[in-house]
XYZ file of C-alpha atoms in Angstrom:
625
model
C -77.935 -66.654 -5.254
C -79.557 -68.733 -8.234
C -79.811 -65.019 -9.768
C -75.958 -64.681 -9.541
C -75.746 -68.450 -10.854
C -77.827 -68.062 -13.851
C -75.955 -64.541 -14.968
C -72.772 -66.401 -14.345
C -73.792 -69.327 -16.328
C -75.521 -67.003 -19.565
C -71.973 -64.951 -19.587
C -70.121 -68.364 -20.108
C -72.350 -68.941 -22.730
C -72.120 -65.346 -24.530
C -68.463 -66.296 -24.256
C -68.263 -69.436 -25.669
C -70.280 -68.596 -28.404
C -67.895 -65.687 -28.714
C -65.055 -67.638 -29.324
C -66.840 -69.758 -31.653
C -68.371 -67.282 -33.389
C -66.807 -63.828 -33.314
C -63.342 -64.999 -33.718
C -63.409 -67.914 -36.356
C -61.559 -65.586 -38.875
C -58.771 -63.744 -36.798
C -58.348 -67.480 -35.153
C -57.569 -68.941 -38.834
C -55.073 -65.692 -39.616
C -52.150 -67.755 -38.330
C -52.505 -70.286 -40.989
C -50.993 -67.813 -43.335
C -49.697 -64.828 -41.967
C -46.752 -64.798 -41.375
C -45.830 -67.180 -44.233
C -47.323 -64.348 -46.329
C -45.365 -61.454 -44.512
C -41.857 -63.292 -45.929
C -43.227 -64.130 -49.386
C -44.830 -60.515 -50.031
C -41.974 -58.569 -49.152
C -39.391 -61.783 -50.074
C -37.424 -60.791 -46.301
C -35.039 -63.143 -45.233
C -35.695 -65.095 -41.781
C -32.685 -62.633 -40.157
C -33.190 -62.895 -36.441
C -33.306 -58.279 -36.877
C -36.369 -58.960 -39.009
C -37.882 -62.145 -37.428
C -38.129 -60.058 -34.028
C -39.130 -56.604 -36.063
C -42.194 -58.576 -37.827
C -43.159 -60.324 -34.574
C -43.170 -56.734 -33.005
C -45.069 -55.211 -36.110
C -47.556 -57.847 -35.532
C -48.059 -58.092 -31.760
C -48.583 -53.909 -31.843
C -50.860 -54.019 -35.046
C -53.098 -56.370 -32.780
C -53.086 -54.344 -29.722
C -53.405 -50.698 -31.813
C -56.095 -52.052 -34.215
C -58.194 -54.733 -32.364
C -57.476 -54.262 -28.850
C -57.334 -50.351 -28.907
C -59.397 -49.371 -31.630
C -62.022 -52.275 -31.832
C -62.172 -53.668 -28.212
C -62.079 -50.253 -26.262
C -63.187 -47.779 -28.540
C -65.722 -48.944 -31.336
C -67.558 -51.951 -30.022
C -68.925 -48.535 -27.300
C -70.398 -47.201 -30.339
C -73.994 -49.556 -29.671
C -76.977 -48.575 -31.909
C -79.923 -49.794 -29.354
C -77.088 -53.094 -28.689
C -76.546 -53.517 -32.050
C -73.173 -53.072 -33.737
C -71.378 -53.565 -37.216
C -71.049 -51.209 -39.822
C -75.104 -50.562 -40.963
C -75.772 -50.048 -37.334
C -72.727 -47.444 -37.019
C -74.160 -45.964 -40.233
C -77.578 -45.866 -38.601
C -75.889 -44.085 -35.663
C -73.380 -41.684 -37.291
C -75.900 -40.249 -40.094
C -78.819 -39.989 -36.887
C -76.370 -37.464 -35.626
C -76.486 -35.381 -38.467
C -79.441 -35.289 -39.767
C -80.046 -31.699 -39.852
C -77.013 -31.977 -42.419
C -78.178 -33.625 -45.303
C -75.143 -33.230 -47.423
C -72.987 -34.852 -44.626
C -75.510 -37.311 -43.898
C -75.716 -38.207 -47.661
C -71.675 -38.709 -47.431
C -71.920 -40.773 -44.831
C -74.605 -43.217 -46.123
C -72.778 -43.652 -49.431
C -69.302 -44.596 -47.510
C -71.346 -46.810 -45.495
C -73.328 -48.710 -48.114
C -69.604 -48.784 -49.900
C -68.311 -50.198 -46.731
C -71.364 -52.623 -47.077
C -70.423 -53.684 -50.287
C -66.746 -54.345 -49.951
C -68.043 -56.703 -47.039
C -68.983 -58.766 -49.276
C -65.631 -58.470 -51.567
C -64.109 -59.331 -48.175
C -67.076 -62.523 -48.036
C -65.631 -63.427 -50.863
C -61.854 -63.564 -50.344
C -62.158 -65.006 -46.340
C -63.653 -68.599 -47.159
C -61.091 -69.239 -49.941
C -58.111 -67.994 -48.253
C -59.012 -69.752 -45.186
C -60.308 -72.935 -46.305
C -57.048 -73.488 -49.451
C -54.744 -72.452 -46.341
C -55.388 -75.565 -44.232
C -56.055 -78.026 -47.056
C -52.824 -76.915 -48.467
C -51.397 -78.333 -44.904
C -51.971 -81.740 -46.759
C -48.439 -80.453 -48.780
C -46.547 -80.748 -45.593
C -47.276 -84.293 -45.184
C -46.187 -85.324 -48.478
C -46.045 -83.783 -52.208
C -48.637 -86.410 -53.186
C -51.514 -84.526 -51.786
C -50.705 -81.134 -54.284
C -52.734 -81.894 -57.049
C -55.605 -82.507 -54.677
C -55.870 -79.474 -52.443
C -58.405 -77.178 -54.891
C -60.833 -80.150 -55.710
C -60.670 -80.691 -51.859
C -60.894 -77.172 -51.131
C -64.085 -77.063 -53.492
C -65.985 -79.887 -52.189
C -65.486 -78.619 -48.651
C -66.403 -75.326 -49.508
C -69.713 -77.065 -51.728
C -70.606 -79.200 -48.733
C -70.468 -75.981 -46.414
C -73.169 -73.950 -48.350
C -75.242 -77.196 -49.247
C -75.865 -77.121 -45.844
C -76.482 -73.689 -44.971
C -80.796 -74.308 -45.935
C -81.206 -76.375 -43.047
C -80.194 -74.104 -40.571
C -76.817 -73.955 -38.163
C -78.368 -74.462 -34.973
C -77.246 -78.327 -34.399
C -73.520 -77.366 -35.448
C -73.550 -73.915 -34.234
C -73.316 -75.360 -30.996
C -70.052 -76.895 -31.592
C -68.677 -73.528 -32.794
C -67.434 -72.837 -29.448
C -65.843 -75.954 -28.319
C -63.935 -76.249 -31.211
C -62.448 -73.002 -31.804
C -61.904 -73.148 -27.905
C -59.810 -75.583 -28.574
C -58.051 -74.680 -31.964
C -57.380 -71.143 -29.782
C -55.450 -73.814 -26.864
C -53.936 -75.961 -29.735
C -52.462 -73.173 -31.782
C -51.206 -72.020 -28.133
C -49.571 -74.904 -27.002
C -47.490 -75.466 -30.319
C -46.147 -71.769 -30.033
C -45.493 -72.476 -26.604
C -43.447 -75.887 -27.287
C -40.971 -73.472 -30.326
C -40.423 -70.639 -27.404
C -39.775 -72.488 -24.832
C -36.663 -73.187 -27.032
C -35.472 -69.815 -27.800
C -37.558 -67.791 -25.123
C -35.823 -64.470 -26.197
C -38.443 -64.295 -28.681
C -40.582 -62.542 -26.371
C -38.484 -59.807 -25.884
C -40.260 -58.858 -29.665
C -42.871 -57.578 -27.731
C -40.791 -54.829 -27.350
C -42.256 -51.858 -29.510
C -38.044 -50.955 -30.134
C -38.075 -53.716 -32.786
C -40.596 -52.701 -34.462
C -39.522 -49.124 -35.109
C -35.936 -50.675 -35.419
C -37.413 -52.440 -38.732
C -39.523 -49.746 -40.065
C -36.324 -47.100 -39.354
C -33.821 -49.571 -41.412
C -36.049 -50.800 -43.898
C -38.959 -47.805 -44.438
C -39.827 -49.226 -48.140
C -39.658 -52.957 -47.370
C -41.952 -51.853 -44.200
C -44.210 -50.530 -46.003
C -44.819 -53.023 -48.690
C -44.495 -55.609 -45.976
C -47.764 -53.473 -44.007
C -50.016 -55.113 -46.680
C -49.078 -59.097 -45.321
C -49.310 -57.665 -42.004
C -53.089 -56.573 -42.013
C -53.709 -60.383 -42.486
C -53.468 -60.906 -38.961
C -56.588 -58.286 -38.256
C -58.417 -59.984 -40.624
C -61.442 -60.480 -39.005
C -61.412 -57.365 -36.533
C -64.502 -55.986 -37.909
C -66.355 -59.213 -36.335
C -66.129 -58.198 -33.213
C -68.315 -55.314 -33.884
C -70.454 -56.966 -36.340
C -71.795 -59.674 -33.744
C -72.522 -57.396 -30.706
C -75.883 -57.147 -30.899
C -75.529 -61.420 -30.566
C -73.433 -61.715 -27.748
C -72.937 -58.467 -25.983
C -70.289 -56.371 -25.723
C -68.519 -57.971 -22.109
C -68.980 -61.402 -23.104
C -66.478 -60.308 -26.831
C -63.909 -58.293 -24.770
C -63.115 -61.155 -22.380
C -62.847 -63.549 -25.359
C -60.441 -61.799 -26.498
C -58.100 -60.370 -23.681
C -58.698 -64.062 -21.763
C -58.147 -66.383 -24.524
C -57.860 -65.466 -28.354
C -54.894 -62.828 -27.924
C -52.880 -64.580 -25.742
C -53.311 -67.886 -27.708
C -52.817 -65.625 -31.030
C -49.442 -63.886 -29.767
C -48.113 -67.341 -28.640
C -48.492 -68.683 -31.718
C -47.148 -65.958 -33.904
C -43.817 -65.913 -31.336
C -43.595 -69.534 -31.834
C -43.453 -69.443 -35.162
C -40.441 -66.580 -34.916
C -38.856 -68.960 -33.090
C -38.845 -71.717 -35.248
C -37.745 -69.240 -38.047
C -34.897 -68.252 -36.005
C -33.604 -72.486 -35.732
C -35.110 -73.584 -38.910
C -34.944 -70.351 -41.252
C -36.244 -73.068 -44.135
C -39.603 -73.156 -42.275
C -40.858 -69.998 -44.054
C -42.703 -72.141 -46.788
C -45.520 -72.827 -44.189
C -44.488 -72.067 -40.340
C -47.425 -72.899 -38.972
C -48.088 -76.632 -40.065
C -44.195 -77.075 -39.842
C -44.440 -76.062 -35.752
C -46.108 -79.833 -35.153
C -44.380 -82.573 -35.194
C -44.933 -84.872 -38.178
C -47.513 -87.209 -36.445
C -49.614 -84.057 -35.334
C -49.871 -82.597 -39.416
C -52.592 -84.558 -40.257
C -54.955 -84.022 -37.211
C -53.672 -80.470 -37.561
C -54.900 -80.136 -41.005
C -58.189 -81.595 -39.783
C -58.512 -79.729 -36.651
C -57.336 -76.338 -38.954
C -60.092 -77.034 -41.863
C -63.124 -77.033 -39.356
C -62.077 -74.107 -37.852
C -61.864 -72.250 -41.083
C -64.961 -73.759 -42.019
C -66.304 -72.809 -38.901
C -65.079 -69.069 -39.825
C -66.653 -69.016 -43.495
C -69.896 -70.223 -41.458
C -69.507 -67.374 -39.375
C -69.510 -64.978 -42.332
C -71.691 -66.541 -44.537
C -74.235 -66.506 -41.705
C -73.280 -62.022 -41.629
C -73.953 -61.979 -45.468
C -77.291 -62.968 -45.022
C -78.346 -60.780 -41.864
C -76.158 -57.813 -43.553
C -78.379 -58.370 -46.862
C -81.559 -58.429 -44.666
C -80.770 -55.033 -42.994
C -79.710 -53.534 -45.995
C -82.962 -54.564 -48.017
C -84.708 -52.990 -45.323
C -82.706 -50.101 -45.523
C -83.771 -49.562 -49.155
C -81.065 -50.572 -50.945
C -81.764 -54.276 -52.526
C -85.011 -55.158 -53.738
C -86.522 -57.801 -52.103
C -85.366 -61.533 -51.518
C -86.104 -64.759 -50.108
C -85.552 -64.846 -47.258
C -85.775 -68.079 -45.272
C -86.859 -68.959 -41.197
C -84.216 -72.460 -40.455
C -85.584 -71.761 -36.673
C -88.883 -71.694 -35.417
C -87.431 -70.094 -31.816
C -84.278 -67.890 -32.992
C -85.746 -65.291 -35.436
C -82.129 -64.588 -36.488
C -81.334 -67.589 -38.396
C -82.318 -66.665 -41.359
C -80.940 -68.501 -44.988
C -80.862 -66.513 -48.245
C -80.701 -69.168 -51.229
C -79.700 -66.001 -53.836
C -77.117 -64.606 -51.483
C -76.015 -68.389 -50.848
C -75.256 -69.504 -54.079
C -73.508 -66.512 -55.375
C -71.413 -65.825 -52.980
C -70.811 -69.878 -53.390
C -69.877 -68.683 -57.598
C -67.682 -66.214 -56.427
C -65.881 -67.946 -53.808
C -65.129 -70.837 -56.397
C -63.920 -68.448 -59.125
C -61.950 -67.005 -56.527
C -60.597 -70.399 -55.789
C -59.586 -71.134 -59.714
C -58.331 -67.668 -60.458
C -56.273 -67.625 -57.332
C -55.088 -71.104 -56.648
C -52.912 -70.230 -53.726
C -53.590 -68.807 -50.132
C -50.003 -67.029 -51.429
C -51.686 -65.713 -54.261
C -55.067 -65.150 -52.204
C -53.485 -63.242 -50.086
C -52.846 -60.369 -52.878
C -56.365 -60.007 -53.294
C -56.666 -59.673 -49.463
C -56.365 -56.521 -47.582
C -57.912 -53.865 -49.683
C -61.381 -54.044 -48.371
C -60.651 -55.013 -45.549
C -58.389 -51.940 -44.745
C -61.175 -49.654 -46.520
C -63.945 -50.565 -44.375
C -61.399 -49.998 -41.408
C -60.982 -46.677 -42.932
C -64.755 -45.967 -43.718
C -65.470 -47.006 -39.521
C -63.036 -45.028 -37.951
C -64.405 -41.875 -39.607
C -67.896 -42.580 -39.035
C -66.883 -43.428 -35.882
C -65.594 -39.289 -35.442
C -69.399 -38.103 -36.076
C -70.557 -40.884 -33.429
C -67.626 -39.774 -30.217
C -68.290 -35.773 -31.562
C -72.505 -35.820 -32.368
C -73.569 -38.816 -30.369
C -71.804 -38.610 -27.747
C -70.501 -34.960 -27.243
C -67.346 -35.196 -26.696
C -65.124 -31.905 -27.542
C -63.838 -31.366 -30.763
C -60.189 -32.113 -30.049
C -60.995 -35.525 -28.123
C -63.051 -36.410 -31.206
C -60.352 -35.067 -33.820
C -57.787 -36.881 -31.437
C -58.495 -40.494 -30.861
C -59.746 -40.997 -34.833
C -56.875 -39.195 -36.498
C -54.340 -41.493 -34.590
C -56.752 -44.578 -35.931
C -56.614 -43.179 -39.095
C -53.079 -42.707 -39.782
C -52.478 -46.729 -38.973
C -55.445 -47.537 -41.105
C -53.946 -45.266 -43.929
C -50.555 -46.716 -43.414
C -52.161 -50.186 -44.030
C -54.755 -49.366 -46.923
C -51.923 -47.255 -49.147
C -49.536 -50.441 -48.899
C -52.238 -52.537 -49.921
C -53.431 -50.695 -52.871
C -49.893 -51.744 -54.320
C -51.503 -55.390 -54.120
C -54.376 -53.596 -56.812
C -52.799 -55.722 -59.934
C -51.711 -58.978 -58.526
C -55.860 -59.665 -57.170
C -56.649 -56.769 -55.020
C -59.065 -55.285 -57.855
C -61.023 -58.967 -57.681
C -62.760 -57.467 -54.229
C -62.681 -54.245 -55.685
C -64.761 -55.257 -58.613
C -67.405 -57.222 -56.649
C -67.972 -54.408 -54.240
C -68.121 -51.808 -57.095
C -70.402 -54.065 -58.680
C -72.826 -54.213 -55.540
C -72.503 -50.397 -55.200
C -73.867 -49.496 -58.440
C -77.091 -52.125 -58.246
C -77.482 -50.464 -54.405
C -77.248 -46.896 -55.317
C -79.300 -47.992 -58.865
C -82.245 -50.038 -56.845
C -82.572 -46.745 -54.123
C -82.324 -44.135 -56.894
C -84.858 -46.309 -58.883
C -87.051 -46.647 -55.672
C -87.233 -43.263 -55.728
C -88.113 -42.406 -59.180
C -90.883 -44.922 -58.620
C -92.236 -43.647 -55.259
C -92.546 -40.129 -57.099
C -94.183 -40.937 -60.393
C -96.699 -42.809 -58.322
C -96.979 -40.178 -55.747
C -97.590 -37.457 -58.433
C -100.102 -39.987 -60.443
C -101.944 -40.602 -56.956
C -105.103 -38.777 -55.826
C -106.016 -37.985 -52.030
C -107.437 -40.600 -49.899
C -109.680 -39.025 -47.811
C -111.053 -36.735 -50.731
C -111.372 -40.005 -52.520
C -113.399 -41.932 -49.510
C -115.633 -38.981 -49.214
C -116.255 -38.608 -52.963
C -116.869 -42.488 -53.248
C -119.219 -43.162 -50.450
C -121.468 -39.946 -51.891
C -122.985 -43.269 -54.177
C -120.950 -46.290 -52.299
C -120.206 -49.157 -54.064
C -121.877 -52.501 -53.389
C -120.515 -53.830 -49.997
C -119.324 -57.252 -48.823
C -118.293 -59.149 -45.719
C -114.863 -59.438 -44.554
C -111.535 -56.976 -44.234
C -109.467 -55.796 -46.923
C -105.932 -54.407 -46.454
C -104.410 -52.414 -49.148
C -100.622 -52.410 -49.008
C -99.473 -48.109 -49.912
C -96.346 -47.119 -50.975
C -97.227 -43.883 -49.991
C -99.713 -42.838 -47.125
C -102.382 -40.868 -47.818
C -102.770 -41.860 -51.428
C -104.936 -44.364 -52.786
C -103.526 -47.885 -53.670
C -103.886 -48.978 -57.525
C -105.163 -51.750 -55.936
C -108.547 -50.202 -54.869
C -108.888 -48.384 -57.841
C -107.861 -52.042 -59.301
C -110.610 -54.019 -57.343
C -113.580 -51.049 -57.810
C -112.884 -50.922 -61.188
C -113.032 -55.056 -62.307
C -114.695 -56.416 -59.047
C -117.376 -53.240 -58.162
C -117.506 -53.555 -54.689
C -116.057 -52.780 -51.706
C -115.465 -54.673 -48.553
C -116.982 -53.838 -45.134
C -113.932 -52.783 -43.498
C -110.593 -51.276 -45.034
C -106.825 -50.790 -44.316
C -105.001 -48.725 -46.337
C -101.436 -49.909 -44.707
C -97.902 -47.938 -45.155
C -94.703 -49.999 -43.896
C -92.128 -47.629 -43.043
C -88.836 -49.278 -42.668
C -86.149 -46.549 -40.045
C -82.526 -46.470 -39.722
C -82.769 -47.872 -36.196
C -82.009 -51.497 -35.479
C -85.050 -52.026 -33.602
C -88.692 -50.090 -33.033
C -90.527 -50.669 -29.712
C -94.048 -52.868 -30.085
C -95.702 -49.385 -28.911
C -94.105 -47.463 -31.552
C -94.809 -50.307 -34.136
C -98.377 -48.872 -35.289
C -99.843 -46.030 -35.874
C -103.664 -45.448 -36.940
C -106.258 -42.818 -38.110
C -109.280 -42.914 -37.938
C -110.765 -42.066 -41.989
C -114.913 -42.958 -40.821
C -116.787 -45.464 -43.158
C -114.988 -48.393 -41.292
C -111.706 -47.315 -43.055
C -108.385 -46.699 -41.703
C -105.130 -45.625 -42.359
C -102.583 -47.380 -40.813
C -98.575 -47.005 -40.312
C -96.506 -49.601 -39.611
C -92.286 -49.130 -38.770
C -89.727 -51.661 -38.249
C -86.140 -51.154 -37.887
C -83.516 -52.543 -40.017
C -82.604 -55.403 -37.434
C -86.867 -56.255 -36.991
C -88.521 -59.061 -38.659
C -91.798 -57.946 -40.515
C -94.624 -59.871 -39.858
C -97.916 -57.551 -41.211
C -101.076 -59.733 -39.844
C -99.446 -60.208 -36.393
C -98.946 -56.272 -36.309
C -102.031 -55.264 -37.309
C -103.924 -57.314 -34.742
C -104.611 -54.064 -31.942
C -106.763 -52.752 -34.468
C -109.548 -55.243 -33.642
C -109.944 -53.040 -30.593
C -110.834 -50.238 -32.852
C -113.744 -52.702 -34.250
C -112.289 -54.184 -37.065
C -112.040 -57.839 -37.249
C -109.162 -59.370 -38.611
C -110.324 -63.094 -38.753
C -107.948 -64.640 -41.237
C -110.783 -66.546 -43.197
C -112.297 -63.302 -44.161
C -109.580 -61.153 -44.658
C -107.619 -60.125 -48.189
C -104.585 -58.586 -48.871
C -104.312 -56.540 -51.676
C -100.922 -55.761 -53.433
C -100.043 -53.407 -56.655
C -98.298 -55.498 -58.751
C -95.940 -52.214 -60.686
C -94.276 -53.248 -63.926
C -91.683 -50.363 -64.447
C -91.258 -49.756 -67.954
C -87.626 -47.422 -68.644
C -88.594 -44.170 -70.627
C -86.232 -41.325 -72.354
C -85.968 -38.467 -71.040
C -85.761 -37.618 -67.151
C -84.378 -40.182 -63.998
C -81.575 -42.534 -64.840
C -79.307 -42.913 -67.561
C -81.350 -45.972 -69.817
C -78.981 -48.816 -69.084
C -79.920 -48.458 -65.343
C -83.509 -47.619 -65.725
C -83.488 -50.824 -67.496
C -81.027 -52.705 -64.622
C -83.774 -51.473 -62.277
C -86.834 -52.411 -63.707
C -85.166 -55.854 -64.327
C -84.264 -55.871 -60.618
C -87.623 -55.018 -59.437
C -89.446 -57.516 -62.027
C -86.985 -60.052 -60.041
C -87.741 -59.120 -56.639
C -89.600 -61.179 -54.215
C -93.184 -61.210 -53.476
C -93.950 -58.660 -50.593
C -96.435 -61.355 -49.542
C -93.324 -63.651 -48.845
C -91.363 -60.583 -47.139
C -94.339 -59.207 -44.908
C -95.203 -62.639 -43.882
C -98.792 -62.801 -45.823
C -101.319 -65.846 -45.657
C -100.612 -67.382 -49.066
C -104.327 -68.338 -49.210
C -105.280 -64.149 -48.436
C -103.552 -62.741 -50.784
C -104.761 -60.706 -53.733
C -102.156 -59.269 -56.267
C -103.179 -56.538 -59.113
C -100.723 -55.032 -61.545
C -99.855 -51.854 -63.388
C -97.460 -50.389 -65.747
C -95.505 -47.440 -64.393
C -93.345 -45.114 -66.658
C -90.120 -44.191 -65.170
């Protein structure tokens, strides 16, 4: 019975931190949709296209998030994880005797990766300038102060990100809980005056629109995607909360509270067609705008939190991946490995989201910059989501072909009427995403140019052991681990420390860290040793892209093999490579150079494998690339 109790209880938990977390951003979407929807495609508040947009949006929620996200993708669990890297991990598994497809598939994906963070980008300002700008509806005054606002709200939000979110994460789901019965209640108040509204939900008024307006529907498709806006977060946090605790959220509280809202602000359309400035803050009565505006600014706050806090475990995966050098990374708590703060990451996304801010000006003019990514990565999951139903799960071809073509031809719809947004801000994601793909695909290519000139310059380990301890070097106390880029070879390190220092420690790790496409590796699969004789061992270590790397801890078995590992006497020992950019072979020159500034910026791999400070030896090299 106290079994059942407990469960009970942790599921109301999962799904409070659901609501607080998961669906910050698709809970803020009503702040501007449908004020958008009017301006974009300049429609008149008719009561024919009031109840055809109401029905475009109701279906566009149930096809795309209900249908495709709920039912469908959040199944597609790498090891409990979800979110685009760990559907990328999944889909390019299953074809990894296909290394053309496979190499597809992880360029869409690190693409996808990198509009995310276009999308990063656009979702704080949009959100954030959309309630602020509420301060308009209670009197004209306010105008001239909603971007200064808007900037030190969005300034205090990542001043605070270095000391952690646990205290106010904990608020997350109160608060949104009730923003989600607020925004319910004020749609509920504008239909109960004009309940008709809700005959909208009639999928007839819909295709009633698109039939008597097909070019005003289809310009209009890139306003409605704004009301998605957010879908992909229901993936994305799976591996937090679990994949019950989202889809009750949702069907139990967000959707119903979402659909209210947007009906209620039909209706008002329909008695006050004026309204269409800004429906949403216009549905309160004019003692309710000002808590409104307050209640609306910490939930979009609480939404920016909720992606700013993705940015930094999407950067961690992907620099484990191989695709970022190294960064600091940041522990804000001792107990929950996963709050993690990235000061780099932090502070420019912070630069872009304030340029964004003064380019922009407007959510109005926001929103043109909005949708493009956003309808991309839909595009980029649904067909790695084919290889997943098809190679992961064997389903037959026409099943597979089947339920992602009919995905794909809404995503399409929506992604072709937003490239028409491309001039008026939709290349401002664009350009931050193309940015991030060319220093991804750069520091991997680089990474491998590296790995091969030191591969080919290496000699053999075990020939060198046995040719070095035919006249051993003097020998001292203590345990020395050499950090390998490749196993098997020996570390310029060694070479490094017999060549300046002449001796040789007592016992010796020649260590490998192998970082998988998995989100997680099982403590028994963590190491793997061999035995090289002369106290000396080689020794593998693999994480997954979700793990946190911690070297001494993992090493630690060993000291049943005999070697000691106390940390007074033992020294790490790390080759320090300075790339220098050559002619000929590899890159073109402006990238060699891009990566050899890249890795001369990257992070001590002391910091990232969790080395003693006080045990650590570093020894550099030039290497030619």
């Amino acid at each position: 019975m106290q079994h059942h109790d407990n469960a009970k209880t942790a599921m109301g938990a999962a799904i409070l931190g659901a609501i607080g977390v998961v669906y910050g951003d698709i809970g803020t979407s009503v702040l501007y949709a449908v004020q958008t929807v009017f301006d974009v495609g300049q429609i008149s508040p008719t009561p024919a296209n009031v109840y055809g947009i109401l029905s475009l949006f109701f279906w566009t929620l149930t096809l795309i998030v209900s249908l495709k996200y709920v039912t469908l993708v959040l199944r597609a669990d790498n090891h409990g994880e979800g979110g685009l890297v760990a559907l990328l991990a999944l889909a390019t598994q299953a074809v990894h005797d296909r290394p053309r497809t496979r190499n597809l598939l992880l360029l869409l994906g690190i693409f996808g990766a990198c509009l995310f963070y276009g999308d990063g980008v656009i979702t704080p300002a949009i959100s954030v300038l959309s309630a602020v700008e509420g301060l308009e509806v209670v009197s004209h005054a306010f105008k001239p102060w909603v971007i200064p606002l808007t900037l030190v709200i969005l300034l205090g939000l990542f001043l605070v990100q270095k000391h952690g979110t646990a205290g106010i994460g904990r608020l997350f789901g109160p608060v949104m809980v009730l923003w989600f019965i607020v925004i319910a209640v004020m749609g509920a108040v504008q239909i109960a005056g004009h309940p008709d509204i809700l005959r909208a939900i009639n999928p007839l008024f819909a295709l009633r629109f698109i039939a008597r307006q097909p070019l005003v529907t289809f310009v209009t498709l890139g306003a409605v995607v704004l009301c998605v806006t957010g879908g992909e977060a229901l993936y994305a946090d799976m591996g937090h909360f679990g994949r019950r605790p989202i889809q009750i959220a949702w069907y139990a509280l967000v959707m119903p509270a979402l659909t209210i809202n947007y009906f209620g602000q039909g209706a008002l359309l329909l008695a006050h067609p004026a309204a269409m400035k800004n429906p949403f803050f216009l549905m309160a009565p004019a003692w309710l705008t000002l808590p409104l505006v307050g209640l609306a600014t910490a939930a979009t706050v609480i939404a920016s939190q909720a992606l700013i806090s993705g940015a930094y475990s999407a950067t961690k995966q992907i620099i484990q991946l191989g695709f970022l050098p190294r960064l600091q990374v940041l522990h804000t708590n001792a107990q929950e490995t996963g709050q993690i703060y990235l000061p780099f990451v932090n502070w420019a996304l912070f630069v872009a989201i304030v340029l964004a801010v003064v380019l922009f000006r407007s959510s109005a003019n926001l929103a043109g910059a909005y949708g493009i990514a956003v309808t991309t990565n839909m595009i980029i999951t649904t067909f790695m989501t084919y290889f997943v139903v098809r190679h992961v799960w064997h389903y037959p071809l026409p099943v597979a072909l089947g339920a992602t073509s009919f995905f794909m031809l809404i995503d399409f719809a929506f992604w072709s009427s937003n490239l028409l947004k491309l001039i008026e801000g939709g290349w401002f994601p664009l350009l931050i995403a193309g940015a991030l793909f060319i220093l991804m695909l750069t520091w991997k290519q680089g990474r491998t140019l590296l790995t091969s000139k030191l591969r080919r310059d290496s000699l053999g380990l075990s020939e060198f052991l046995d040719a070095l301890f035919l006249e051993p070097p003097v020998r001292v106390n203590g345990t020395a681990v050499f950090l390998s880029a490749n196993p098997g070879t020996v570390p310029n390190a060694l070479l490094h420390n017999l060549k300046h220092n002449m001796v040789l420690h007592r016992y010796n790790l020649f260590v490998n860290v192998r970082n998988h496409e998995v989100p997680w590796i099982a403590p028994e699969d963590r190491l793997t040793v061999t035995p090289l004789g002369h106290d000396c061992w080689q020794v593998c270590l693999n994480y997954g892209f979700m793990d946190e790397p911690n070297l001494p801890l993992a090493i630690q078995p060993l000291q049943e093999q005999g070697c000691p590992l106390d940390p007074m006497k033992t020294s790490y020992f790390i080759s320090r490579d300075n790339v220098v950019p050559t002619l000929g072979e590899g890159m073109a020159p402006w990238r060699e150079k891009l990566f050899a500034q890249m890795h001369h910026n990257a992070s001590s791999v002391a910091d990232f494998l969790r080395l003693p400070s006080n045990g650590v030896v570093e020894l550099g090299s030039k290497v030619e690339i």
